[in-house]
Short mmCIF file of C-alpha atoms in Angstrom, two decimals:
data_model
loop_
_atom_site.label_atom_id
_atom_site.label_comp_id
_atom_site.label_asym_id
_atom_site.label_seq_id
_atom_site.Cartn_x
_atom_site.Cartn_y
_atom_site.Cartn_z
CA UNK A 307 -9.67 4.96 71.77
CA UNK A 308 -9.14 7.80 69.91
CA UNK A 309 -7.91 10.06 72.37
CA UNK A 310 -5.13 7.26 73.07
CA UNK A 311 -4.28 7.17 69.31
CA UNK A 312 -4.02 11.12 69.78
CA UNK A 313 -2.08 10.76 72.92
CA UNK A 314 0.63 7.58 71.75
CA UNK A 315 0.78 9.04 68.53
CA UNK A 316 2.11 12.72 70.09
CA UNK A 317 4.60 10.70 72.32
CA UNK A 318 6.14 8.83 68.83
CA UNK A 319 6.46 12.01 67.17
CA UNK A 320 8.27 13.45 70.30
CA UNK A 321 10.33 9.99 70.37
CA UNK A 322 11.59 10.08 67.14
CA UNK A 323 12.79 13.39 67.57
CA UNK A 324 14.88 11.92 70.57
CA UNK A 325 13.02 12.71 73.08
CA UNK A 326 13.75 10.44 75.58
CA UNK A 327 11.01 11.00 78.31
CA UNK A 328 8.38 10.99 75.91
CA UNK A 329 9.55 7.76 74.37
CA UNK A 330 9.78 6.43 77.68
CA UNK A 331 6.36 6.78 78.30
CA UNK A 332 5.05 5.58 75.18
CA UNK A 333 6.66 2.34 75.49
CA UNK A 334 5.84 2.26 78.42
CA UNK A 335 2.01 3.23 78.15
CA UNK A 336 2.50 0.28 74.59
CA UNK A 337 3.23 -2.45 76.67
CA UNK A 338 0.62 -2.43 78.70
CA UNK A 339 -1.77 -2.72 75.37
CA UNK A 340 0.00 -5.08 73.91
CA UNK A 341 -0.07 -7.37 77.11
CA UNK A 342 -3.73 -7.31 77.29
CA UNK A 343 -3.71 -8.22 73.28
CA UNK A 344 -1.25 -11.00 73.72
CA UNK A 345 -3.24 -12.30 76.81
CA UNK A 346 -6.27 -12.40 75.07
CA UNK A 347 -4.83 -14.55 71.78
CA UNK A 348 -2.53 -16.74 73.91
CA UNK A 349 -4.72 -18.46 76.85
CA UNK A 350 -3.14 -21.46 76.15
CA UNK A 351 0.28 -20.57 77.13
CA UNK A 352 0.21 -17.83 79.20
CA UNK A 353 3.92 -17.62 79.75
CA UNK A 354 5.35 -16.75 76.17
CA UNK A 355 2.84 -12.90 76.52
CA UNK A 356 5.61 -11.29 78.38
CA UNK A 357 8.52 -12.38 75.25
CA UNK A 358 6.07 -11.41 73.15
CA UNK A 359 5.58 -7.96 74.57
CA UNK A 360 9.34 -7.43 74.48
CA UNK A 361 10.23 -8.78 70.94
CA UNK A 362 7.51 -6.69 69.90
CA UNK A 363 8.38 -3.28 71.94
CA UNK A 364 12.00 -4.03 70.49
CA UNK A 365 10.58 -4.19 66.87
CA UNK A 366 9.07 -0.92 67.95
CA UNK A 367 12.03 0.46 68.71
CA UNK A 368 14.81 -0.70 65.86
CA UNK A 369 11.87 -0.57 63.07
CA UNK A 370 10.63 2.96 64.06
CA UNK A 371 11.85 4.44 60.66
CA UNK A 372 9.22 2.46 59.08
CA UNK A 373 6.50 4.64 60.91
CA UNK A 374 4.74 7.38 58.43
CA UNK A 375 4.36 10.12 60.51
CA UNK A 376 1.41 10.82 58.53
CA UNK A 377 -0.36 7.83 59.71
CA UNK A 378 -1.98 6.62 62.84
CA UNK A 379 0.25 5.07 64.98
CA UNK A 380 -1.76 2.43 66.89
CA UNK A 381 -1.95 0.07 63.53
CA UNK A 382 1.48 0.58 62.60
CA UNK A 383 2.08 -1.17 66.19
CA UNK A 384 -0.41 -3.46 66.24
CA UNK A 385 1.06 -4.60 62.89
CA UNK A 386 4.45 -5.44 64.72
CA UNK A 387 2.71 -7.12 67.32
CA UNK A 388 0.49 -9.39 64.56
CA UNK A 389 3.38 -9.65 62.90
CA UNK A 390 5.61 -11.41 65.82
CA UNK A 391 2.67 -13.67 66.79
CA UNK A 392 2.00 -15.29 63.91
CA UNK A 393 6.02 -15.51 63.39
CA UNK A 394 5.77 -16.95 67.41
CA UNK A 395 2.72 -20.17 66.38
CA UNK A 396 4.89 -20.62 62.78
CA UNK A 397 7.94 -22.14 65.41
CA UNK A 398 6.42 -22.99 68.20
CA UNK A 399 4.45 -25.54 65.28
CA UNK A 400 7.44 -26.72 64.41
CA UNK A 401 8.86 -27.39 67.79
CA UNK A 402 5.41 -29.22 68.81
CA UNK A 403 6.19 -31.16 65.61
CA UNK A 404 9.92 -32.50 66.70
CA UNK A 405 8.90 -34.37 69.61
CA UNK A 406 5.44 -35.66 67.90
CA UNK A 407 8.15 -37.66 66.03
CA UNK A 408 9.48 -39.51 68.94
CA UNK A 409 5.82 -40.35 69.83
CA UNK A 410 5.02 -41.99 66.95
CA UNK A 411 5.43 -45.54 68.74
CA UNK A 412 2.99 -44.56 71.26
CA UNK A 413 0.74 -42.98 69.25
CA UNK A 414 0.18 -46.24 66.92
CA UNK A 415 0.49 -48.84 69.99
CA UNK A 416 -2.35 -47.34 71.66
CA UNK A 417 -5.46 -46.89 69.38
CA UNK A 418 -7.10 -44.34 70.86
CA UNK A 419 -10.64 -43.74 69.35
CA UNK A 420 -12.31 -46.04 68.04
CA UNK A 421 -12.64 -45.33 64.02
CA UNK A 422 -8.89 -45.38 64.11
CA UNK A 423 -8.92 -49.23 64.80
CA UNK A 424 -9.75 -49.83 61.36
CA UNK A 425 -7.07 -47.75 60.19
CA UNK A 426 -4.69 -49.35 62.00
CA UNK A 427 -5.72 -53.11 60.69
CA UNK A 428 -5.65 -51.76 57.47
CA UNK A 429 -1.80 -50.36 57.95
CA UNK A 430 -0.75 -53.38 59.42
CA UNK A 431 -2.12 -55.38 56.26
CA UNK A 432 0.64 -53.62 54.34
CA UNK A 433 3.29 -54.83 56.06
CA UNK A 434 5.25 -57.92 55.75
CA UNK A 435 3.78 -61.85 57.88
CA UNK A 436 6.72 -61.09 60.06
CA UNK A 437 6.81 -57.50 61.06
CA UNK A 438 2.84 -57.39 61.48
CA UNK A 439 2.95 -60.61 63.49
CA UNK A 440 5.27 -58.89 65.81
CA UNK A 441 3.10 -56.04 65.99
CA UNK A 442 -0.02 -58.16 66.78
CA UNK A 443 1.74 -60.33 69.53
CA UNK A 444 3.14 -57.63 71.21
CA UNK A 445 1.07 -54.35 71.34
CA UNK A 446 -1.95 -56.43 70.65
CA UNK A 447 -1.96 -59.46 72.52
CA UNK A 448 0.39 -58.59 75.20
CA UNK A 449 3.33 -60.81 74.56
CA UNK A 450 6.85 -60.08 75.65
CA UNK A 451 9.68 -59.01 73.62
CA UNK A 452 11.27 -62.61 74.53
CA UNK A 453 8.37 -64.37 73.76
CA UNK A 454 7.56 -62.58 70.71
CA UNK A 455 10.93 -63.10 69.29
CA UNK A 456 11.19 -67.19 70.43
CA UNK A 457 8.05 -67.60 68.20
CA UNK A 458 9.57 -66.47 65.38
CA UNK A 459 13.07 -67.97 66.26
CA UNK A 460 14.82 -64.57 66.63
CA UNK A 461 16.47 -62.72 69.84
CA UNK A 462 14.95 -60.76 71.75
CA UNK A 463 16.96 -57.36 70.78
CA UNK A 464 16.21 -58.80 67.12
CA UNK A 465 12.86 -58.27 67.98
CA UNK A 466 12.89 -55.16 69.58
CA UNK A 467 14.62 -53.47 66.57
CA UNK A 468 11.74 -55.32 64.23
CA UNK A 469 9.25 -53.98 66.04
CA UNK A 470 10.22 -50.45 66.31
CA UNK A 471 11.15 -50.54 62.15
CA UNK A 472 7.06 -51.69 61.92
CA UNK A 473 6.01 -48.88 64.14
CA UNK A 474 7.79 -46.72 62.22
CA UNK A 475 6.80 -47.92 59.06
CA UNK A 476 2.95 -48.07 60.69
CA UNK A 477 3.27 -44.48 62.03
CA UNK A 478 4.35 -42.82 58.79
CA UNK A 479 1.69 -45.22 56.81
CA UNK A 480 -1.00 -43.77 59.36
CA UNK A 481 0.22 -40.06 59.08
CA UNK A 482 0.41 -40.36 55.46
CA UNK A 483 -3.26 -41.49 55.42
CA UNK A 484 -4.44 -38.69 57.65
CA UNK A 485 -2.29 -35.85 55.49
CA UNK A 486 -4.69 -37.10 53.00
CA UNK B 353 14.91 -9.57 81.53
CA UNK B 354 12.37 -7.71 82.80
CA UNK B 355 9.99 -5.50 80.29
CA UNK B 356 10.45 -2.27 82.45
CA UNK B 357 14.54 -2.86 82.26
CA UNK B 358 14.12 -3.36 78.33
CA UNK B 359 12.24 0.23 78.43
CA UNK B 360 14.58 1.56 79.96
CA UNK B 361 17.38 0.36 77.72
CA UNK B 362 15.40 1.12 74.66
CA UNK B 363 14.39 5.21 76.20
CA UNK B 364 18.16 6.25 76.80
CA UNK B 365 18.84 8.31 74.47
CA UNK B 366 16.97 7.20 71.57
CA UNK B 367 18.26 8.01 68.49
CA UNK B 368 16.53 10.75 65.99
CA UNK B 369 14.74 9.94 63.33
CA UNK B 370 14.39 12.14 60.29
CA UNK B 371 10.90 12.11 58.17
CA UNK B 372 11.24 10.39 54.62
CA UNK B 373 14.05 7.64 55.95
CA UNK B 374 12.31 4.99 53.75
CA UNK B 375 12.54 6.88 50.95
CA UNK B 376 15.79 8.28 51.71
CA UNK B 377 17.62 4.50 52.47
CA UNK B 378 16.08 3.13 48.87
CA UNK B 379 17.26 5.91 47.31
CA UNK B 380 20.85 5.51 48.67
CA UNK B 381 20.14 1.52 47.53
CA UNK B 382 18.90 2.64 44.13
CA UNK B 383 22.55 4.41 43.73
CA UNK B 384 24.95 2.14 44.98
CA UNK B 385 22.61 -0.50 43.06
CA UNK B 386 23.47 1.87 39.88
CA UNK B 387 26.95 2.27 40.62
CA UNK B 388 27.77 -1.86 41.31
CA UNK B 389 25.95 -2.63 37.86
CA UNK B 390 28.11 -0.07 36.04
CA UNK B 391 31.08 -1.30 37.88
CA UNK B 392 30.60 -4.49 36.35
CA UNK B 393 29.29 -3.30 33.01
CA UNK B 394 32.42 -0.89 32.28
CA UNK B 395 34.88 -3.71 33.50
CA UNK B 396 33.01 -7.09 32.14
CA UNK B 397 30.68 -6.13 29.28
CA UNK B 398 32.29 -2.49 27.82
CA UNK B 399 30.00 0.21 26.76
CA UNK B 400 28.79 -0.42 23.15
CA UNK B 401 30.89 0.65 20.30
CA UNK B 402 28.78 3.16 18.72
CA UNK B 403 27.74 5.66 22.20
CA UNK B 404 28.44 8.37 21.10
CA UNK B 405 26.40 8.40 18.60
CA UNK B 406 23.61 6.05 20.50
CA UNK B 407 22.89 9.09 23.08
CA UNK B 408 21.95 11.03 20.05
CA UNK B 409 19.43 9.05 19.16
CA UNK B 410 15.71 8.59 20.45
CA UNK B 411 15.84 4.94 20.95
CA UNK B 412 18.68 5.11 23.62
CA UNK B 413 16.83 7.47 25.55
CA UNK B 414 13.31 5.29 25.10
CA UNK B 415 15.11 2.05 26.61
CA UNK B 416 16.35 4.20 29.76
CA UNK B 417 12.52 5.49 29.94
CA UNK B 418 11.18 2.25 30.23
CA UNK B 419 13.75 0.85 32.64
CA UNK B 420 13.76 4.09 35.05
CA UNK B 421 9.90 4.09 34.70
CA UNK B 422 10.16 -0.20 35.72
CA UNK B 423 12.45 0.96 38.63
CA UNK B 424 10.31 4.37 39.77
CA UNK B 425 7.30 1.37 40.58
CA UNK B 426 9.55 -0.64 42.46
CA UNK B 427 10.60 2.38 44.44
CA UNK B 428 7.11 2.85 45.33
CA UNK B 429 6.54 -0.62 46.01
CA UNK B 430 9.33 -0.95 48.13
CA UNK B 431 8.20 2.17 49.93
CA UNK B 432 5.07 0.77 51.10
CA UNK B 433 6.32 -2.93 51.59
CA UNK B 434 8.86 -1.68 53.93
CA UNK B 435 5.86 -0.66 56.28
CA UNK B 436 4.40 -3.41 58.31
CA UNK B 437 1.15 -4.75 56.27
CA UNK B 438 1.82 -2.23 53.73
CA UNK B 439 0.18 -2.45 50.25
CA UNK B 440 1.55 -1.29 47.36
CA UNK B 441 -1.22 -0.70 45.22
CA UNK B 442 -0.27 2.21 43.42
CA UNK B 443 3.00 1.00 42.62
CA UNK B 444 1.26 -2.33 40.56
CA UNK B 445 -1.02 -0.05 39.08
CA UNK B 446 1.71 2.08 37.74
CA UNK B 447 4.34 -0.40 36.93
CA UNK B 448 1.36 -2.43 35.48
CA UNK B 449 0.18 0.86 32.89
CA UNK B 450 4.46 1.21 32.38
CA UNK B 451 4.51 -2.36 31.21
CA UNK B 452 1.55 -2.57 29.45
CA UNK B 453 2.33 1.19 27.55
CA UNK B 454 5.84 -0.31 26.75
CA UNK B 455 4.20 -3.95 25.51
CA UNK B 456 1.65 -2.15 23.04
CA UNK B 457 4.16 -0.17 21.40
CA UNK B 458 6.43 -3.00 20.98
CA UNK B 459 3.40 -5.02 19.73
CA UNK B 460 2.48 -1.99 17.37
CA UNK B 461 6.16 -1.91 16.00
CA UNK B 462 6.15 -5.92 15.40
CA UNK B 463 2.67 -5.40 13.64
CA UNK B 464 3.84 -2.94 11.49
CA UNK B 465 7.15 -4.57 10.19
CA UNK B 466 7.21 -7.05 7.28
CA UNK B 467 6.49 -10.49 8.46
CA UNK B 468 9.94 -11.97 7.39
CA UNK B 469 11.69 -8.82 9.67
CA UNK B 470 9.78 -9.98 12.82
CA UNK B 471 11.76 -12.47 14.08
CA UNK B 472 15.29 -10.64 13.29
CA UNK B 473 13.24 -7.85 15.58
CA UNK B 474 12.97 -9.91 18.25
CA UNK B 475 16.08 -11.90 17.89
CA UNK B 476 18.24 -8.90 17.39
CA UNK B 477 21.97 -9.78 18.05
CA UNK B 478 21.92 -10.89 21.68
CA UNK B 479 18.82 -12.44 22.70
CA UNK B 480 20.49 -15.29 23.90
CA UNK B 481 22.25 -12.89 26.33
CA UNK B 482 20.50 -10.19 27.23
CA UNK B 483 17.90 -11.29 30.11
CA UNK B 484 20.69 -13.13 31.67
CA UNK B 485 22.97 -10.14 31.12
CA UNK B 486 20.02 -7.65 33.07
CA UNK B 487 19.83 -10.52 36.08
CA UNK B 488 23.81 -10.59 36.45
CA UNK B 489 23.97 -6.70 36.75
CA UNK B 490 21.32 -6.67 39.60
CA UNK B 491 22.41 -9.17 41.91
CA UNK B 492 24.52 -6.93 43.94
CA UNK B 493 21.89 -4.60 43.70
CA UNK B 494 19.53 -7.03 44.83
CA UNK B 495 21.53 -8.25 48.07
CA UNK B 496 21.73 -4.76 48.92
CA UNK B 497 18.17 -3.77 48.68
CA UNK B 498 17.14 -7.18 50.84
CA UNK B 499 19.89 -5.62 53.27
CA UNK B 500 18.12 -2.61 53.37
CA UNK B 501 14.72 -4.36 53.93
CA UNK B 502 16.28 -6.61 56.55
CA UNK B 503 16.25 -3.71 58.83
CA UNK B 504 12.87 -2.54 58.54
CA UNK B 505 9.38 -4.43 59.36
CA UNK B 506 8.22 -5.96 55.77
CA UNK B 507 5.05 -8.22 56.41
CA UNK B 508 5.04 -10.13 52.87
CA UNK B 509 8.35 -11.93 52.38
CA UNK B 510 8.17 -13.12 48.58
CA UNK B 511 6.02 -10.43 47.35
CA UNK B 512 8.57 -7.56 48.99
CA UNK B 513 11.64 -9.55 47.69
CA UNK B 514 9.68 -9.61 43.94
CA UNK B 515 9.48 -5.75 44.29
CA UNK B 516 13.18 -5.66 45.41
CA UNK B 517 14.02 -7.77 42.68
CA UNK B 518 12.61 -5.80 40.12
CA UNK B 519 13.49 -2.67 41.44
CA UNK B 520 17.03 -3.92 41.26
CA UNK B 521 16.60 -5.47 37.74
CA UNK B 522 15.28 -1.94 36.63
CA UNK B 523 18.45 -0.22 38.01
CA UNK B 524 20.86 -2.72 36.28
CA UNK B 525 18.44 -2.49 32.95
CA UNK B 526 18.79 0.68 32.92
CA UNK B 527 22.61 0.92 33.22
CA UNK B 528 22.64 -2.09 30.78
CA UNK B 529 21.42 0.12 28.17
CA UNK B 530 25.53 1.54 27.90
CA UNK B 531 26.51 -2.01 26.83
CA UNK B 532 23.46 -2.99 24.40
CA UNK B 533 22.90 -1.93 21.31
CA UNK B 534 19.52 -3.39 20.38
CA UNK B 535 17.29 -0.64 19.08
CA UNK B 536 13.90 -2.40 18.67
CA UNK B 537 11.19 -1.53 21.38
CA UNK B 538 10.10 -5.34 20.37
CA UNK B 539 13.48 -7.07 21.93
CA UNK B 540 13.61 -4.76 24.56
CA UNK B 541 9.93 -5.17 25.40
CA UNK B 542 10.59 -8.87 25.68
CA UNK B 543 14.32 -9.28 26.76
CA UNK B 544 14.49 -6.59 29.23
CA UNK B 545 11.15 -7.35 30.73
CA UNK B 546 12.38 -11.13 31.20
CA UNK B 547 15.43 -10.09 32.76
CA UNK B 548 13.80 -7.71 35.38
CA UNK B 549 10.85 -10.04 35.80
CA UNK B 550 13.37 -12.31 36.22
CA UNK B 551 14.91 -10.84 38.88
CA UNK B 552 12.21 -10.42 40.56
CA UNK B 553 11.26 -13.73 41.09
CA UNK B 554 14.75 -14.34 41.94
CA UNK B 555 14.22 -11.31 44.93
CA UNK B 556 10.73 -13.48 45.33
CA UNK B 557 12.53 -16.64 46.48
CA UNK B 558 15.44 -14.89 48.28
CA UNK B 559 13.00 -12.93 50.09
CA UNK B 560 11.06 -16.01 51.82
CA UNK B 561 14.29 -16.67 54.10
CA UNK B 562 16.13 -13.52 53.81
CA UNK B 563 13.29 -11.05 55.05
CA UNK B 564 12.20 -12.57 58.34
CA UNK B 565 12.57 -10.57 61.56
#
């Protein structure tokens, strides 16, 4: 461990006197490092560790005059590398959460564990005879959009925009709850 | 691309890098920070009447002290924030002792005045001005420090755009003092503090979006 801090460190110093061979080599000798620390932290999606390795090695590279040559140069990296992993979960959080909008429907149609049933009877009490009787006939019972919609005297597209306003209205009720 | 290519690319002919460049590109911000705040002093606010004879005096050079002293901490901050997970803990330490030297002996000074004086002390002619004066100076200052960051590997958004806000307020606070002519350490304990601290948080909130990389 310490002989490769010894070692990478040597090859910096020689890098950021331009030497290209040495810098070469350190990169190169980096990558492989950080590779093996990205695989470890992202099992669960195994193909972002090679971006990773390359936004980092190219933080390497354009922040180098942010290295203290007096320091060790293994944390300085490994700060980079901490650095653009956290920055990769922030957005890849936020691109999970996009699409989790569009699900919404889904989500609240089909109560999936049990203590959420309750939840959901309780969000549907909150919303207006009509909208939750749609809700009811439809997701619950098993009615048709046609059907649904004759029993209250509307069209069927009439319905079909009712019922996605009450999902909506349901979803953001539930999501709300669960944000505490 | 593949990571060997991108080795490659990065290896040919890598540019040297000199020792000290941290210090060396806040110090370049820290003069064209200085020289855009007296651009805009000399052609929007005028140097105070009475200069000439203000140099002479003790108080002119005590207000630069304080300011230069404000600015030297958010050098060092800055110098250390640049870094990735760098801590400036030095840097609060001193700029904490500057301020709270600087606070006492304005505090000291209010004691000792009559009661009915106190308020003229800290009101002085412009204290409707002054802070907002200090935070006008800096902001090219500012941008050009979070430029400067931009291109290095800060860790702590909001805290490093605080220390470049304050190191820019410092700069302009200090350049401000050719324009005011306040001569209690009272206002300028208060107002000048408020304008750099103000600054600072300005830095803090510019420096959540503008220093990601």
């Amino acid at each position: 461990m310490t002989e490769t801090e010894a070692r990478l460190k040597a090859l910096m110093l020689l890098g950021l006197d331009g030497d290209a061979q040495a810098y070469r080599l350190l990169l190169s000798l980096l990558g492989g490092r950080l590779r093996a620390y990205f695989e470890r932290r992202m099992r669960d999606a195994p193909g972002d560790v090679e971006d990773l390795v390359q936004e980092t090695l190219m933080a390497v590279h354009t922040k180098r005059a942010t290295y203290d040559r007096a320091q060790p140069f293994t944390p300085w990296a490994f700060a980079l590398a901490r650095y653009k992993l956290i920055d990769h979960w922030r957005r890849r959080k936020v691109r999970i959460a996009v699409p989790l909008d569009d699900y919404v429907e889904v989500l609240a149609a089909y109560a999936p564990e049990p203590g959420s049933a309750m939840d959901i009877d309780r969000a549907l009490e909150t919303l207006p005879q009509r909208q939750r009787d749609l809700v009811r006939q439809v997701k619950i019972e098993g009615l048709s959009l046609a059907e649904a919609g004759a029993r209250a005297g509307v069209s069927e597209g009439a319905a079909k925009v009712a019922l996605h306003r009450a999902l909506k209205v349901l979803g953001e009720r539930m999501r709300g709850r669960a944000d505490g | 691309m593949r990571t060997d290519d991108l080795i490659d690319q990065l290896a040919t002919a890598p540019t040297p890098v000199r020792g000290g460049a941290v210090q060396r590109r806040f110090l370049a911000a820290a003069v064209a920070a200085a020289l855009a705040a007296l651009v805009l002093c000399l052609g929007w606010l005028h140097t105070r009447d009475d200069l000439a004879q203000a140099v002479g005096g003790r108080m002119f050079w005590m207000k630069a002290l304080y300011t230069v002293l404000l600015a030297a901490a958010g050098f060092l901050a800055l110098e250390r924030l640049a870094r990735p997970e760098g801590v400036p803990r030095k840097a609060l330490l001193f700029g904490g002792v500057v301020l709270a030297v600087f606070l006492s002996l304005a505090m000291a000074q209010m004691m000792m005045a009559e009661p009915h004086e106190r308020m003229a002390m800290l009101r002085g002619q412009s204290w409707t001005v002054c802070a907002m004066h200090i935070l006008t100076l800096a902001l090219p200052g500012l941008a050009i420090t979070l430029l400067v960051l931009r291109r290095m590997a800060p860790t702590r958004p909001m805290l490093t755009g605080f220390a470049a806000g304050a190191f820019a307020g410092a700069v302009s606070a200090t350049v401000y003092g050719l324009h005011c002519g306040e001569s209690t350490m009272v206002f300028v304990g208060v107002w000048y503090t408020l304008g750099v601290l103000g600054t600072g948080l300005l830095g803090a909130i510019a420096g959540r979006w503008a220093l990601r990389w």
